[in-house]
mmCIF file with all atom_site columns, C-alpha atoms in Angstrom:
data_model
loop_
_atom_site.group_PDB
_atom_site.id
_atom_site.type_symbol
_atom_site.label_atom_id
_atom_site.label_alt_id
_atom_site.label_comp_id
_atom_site.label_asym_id
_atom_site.label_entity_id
_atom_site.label_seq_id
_atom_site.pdbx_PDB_ins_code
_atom_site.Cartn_x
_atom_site.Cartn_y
_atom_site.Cartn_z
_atom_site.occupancy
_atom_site.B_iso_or_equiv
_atom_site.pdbx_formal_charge
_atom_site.auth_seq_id
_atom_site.auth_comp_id
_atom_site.auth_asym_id
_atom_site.auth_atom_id
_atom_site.pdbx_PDB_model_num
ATOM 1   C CA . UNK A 1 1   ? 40.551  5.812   -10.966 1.00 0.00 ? 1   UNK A CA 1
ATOM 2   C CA . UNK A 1 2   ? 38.113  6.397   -14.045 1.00 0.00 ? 2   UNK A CA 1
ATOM 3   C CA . UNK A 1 3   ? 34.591  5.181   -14.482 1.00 0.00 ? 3   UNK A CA 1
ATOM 4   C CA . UNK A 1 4   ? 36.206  2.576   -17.365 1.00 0.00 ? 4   UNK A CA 1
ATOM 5   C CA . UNK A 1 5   ? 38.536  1.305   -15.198 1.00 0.00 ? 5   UNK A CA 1
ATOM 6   C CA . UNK A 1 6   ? 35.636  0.896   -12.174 1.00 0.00 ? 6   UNK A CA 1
ATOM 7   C CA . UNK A 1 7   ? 34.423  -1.093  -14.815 1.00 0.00 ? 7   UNK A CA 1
ATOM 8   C CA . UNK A 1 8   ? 36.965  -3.261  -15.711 1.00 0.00 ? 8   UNK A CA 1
ATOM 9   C CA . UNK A 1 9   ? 37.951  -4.227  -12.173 1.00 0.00 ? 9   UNK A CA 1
ATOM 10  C CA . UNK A 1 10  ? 34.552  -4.897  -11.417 1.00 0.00 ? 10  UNK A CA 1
ATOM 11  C CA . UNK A 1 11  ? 34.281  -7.298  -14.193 1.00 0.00 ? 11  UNK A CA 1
ATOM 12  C CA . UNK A 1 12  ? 37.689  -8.962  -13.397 1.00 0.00 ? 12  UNK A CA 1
ATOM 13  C CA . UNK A 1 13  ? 37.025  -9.462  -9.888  1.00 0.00 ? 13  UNK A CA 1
ATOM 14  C CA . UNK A 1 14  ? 33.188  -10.570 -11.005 1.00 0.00 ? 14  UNK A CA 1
ATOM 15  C CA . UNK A 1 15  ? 34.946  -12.933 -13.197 1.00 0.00 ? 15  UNK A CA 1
ATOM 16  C CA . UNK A 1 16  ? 37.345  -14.170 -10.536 1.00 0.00 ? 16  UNK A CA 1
ATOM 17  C CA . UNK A 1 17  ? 34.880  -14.689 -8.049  1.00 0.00 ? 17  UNK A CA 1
ATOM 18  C CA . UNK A 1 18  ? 32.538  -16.993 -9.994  1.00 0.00 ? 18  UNK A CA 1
ATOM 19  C CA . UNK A 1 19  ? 35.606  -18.929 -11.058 1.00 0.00 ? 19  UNK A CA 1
ATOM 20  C CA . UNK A 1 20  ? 36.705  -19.491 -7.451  1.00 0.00 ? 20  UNK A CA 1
ATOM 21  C CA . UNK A 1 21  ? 33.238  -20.600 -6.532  1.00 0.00 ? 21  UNK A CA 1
ATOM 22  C CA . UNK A 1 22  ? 32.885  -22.876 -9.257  1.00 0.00 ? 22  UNK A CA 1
ATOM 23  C CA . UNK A 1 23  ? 36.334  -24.614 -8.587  1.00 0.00 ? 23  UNK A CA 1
ATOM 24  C CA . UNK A 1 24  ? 35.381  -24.933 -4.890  1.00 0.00 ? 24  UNK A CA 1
ATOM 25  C CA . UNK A 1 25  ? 32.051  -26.480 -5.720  1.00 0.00 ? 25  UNK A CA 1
ATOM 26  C CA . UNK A 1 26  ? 33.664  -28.911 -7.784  1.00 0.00 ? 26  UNK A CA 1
ATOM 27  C CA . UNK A 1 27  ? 36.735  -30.007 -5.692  1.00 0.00 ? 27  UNK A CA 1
ATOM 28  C CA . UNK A 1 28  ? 33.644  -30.230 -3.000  1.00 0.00 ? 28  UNK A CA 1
ATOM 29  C CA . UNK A 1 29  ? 31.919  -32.812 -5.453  1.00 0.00 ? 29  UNK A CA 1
ATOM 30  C CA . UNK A 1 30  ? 34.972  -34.518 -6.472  1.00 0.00 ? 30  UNK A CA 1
ATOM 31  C CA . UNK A 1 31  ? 35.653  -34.989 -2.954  1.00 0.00 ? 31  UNK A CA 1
ATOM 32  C CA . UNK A 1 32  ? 31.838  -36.083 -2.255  1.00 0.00 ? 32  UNK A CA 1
ATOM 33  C CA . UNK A 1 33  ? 32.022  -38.998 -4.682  1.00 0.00 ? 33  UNK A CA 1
ATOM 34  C CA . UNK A 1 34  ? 35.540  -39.877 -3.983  1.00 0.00 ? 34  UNK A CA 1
ATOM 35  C CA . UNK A 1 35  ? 34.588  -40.132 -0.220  1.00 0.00 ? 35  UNK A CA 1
ATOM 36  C CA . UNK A 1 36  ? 31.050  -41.921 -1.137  1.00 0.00 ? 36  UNK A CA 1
ATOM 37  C CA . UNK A 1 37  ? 33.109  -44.878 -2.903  1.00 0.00 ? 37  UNK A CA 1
ATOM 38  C CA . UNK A 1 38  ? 30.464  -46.254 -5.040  1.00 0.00 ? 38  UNK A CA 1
ATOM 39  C CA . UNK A 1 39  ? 26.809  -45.851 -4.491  1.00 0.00 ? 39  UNK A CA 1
ATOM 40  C CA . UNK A 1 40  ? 25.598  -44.523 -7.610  1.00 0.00 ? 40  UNK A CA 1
ATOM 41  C CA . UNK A 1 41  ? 22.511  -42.780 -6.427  1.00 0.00 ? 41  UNK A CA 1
ATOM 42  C CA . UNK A 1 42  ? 24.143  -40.997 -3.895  1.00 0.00 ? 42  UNK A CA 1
ATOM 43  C CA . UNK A 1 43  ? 27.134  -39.960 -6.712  1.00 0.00 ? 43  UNK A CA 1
ATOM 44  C CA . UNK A 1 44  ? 24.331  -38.967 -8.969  1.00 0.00 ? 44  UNK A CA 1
ATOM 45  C CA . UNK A 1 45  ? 23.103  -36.536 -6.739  1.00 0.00 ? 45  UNK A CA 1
ATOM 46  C CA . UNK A 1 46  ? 26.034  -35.592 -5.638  1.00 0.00 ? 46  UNK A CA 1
ATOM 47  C CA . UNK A 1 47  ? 27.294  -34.303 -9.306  1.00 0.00 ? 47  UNK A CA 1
ATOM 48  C CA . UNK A 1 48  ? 23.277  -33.344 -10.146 1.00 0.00 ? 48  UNK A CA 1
ATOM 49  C CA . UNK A 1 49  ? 23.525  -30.761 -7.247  1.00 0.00 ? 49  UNK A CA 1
ATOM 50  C CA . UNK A 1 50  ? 27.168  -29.349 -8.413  1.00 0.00 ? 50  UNK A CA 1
ATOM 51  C CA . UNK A 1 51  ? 26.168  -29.055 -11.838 1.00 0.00 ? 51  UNK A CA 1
ATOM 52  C CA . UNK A 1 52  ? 22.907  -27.206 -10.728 1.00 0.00 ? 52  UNK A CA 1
ATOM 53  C CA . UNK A 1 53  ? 25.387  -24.994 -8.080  1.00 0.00 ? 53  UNK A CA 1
ATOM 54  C CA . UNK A 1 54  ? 27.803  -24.043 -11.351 1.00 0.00 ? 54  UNK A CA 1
ATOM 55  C CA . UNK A 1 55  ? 25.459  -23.409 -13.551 1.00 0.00 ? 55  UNK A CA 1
ATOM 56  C CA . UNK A 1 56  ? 22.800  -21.423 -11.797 1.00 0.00 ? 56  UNK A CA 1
ATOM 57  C CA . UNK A 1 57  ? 26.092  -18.902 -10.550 1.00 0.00 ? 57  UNK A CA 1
ATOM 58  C CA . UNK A 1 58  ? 27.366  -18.598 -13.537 1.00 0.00 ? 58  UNK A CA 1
ATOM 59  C CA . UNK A 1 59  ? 24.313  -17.795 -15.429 1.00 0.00 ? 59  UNK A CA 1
ATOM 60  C CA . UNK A 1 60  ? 23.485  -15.466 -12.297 1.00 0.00 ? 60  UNK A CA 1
ATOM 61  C CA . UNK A 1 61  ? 26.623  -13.470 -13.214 1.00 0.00 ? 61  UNK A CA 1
ATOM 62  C CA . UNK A 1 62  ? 26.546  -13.223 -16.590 1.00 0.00 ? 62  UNK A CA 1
ATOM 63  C CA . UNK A 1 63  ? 22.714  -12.546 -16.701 1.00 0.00 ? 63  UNK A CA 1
ATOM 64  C CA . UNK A 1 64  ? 23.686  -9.355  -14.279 1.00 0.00 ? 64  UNK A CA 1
ATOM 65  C CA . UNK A 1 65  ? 26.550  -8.280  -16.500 1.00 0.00 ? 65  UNK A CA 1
ATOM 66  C CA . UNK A 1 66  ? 24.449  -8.199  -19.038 1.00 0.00 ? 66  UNK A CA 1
ATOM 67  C CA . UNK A 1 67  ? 22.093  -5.925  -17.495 1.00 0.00 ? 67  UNK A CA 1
ATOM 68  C CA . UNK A 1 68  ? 24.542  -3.896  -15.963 1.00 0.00 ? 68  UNK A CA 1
ATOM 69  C CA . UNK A 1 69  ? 26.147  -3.196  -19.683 1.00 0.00 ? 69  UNK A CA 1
ATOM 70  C CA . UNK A 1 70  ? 22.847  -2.498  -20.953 1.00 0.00 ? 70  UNK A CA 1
ATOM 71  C CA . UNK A 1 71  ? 21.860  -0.532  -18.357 1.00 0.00 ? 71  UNK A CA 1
ATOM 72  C CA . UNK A 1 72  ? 25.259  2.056   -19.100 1.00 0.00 ? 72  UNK A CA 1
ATOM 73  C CA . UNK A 1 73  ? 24.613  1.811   -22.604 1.00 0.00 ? 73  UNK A CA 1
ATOM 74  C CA . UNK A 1 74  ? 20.936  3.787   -22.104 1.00 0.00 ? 74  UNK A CA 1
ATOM 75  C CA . UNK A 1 75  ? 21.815  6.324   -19.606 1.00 0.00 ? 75  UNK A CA 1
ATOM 76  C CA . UNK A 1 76  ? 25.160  7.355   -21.723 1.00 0.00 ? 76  UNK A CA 1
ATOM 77  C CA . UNK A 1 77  ? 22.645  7.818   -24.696 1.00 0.00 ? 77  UNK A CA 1
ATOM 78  C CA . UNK A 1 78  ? 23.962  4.980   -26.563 1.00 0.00 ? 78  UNK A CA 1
ATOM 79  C CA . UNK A 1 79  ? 20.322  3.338   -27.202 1.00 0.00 ? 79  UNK A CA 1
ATOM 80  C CA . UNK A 1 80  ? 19.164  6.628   -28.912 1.00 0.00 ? 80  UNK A CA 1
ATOM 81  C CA . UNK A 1 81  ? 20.672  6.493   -31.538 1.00 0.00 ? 81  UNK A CA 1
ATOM 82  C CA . UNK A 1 82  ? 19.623  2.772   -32.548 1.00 0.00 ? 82  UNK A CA 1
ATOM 83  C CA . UNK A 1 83  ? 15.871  4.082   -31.684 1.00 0.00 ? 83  UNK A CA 1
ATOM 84  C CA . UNK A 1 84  ? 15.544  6.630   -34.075 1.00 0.00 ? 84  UNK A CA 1
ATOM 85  C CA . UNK A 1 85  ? 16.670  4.950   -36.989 1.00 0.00 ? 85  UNK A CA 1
ATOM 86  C CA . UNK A 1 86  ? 14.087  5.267   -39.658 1.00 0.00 ? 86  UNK A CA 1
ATOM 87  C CA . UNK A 1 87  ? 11.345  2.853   -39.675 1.00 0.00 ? 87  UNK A CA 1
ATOM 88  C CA . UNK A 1 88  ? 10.838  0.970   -43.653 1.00 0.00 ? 88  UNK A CA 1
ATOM 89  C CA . UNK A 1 89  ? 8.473   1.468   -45.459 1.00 0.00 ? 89  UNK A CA 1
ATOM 90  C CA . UNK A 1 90  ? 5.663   -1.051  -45.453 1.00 0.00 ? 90  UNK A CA 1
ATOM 91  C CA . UNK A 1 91  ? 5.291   -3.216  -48.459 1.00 0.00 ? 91  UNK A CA 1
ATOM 92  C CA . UNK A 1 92  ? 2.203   -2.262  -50.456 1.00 0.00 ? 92  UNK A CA 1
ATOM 93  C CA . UNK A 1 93  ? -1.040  -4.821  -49.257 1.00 0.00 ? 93  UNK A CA 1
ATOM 94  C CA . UNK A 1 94  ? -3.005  -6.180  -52.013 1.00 0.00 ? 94  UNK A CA 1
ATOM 95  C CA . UNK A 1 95  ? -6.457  -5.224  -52.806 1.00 0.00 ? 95  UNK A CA 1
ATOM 96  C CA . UNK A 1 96  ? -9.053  -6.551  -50.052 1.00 0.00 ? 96  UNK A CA 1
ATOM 97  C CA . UNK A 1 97  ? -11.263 -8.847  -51.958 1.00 0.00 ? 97  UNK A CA 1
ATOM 98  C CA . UNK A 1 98  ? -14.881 -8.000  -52.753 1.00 0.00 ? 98  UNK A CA 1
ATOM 99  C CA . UNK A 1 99  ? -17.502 -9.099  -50.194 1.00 0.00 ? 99  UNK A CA 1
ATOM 100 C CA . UNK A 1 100 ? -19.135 -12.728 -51.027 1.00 0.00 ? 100 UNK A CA 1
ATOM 101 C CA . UNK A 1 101 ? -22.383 -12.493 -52.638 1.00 0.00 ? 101 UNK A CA 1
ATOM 102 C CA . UNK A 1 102 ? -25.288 -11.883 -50.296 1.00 0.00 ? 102 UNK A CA 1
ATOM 103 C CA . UNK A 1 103 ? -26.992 -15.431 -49.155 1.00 0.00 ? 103 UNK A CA 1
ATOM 104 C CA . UNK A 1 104 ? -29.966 -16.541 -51.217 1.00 0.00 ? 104 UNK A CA 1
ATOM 105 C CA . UNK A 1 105 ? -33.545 -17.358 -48.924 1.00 0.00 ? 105 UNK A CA 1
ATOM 106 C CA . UNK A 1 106 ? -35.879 -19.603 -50.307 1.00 0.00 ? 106 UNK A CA 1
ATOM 107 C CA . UNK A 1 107 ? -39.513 -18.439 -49.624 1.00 0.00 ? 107 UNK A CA 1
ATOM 108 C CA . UNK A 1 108 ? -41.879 -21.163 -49.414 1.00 0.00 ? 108 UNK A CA 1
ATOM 109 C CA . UNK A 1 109 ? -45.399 -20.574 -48.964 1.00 0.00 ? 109 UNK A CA 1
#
């Protein structure tokens, strides 16, 4: 099996396994407020706590996928190239103005 399609399955079964979780959580939550038959603080939690549960593990895997892509993409030498792209040239500054006129002392005596 090649290193792209290492890749692929990893991502697919990444994928799969975040999906699964998050339909478990929920059917757990539907289940919670179906079984809870009413009170409204309790439901509120309930959902606040699968919403928090789906979210966080979803973020979690795309946040690592992320990393994991970016990681490849420097040690195959793809960030190189983007890094040595010239640099522009800086726009021309304007002429720093003179310095303001020394401060005047009065001497009384």
């Amino acid at each position: 099996m090649g290193d792209t399609e290492l890749e692929k399955s990893r991502a697919r079964y990444g994928l799969l396994a975040v999906v699964i979780s998050n339909l478990a959580i929920a059917g757990v939550a539907i289940f919670g407020v179906w079984r809870l038959g009413g009170d409204r603080s309790v439901i509120v939690g309930v959902l606040t706590a699968a919403f928090t549960a789906v979210s966080s593990m979803t973020t979690a895997y795309l946040g690592i996928k992320a990393v994991s892509n970016t990681a490849k993409s420097i040690a195959l030498g793809d960030g190189v190239a983007r890094q040595q792209q010239p640099a522009p040239a800086p726009a021309a500054t304007p002429a720093a103005p003179a310095a303001p006129p020394a401060q005047r002392t009065s001497e009384a005596s």
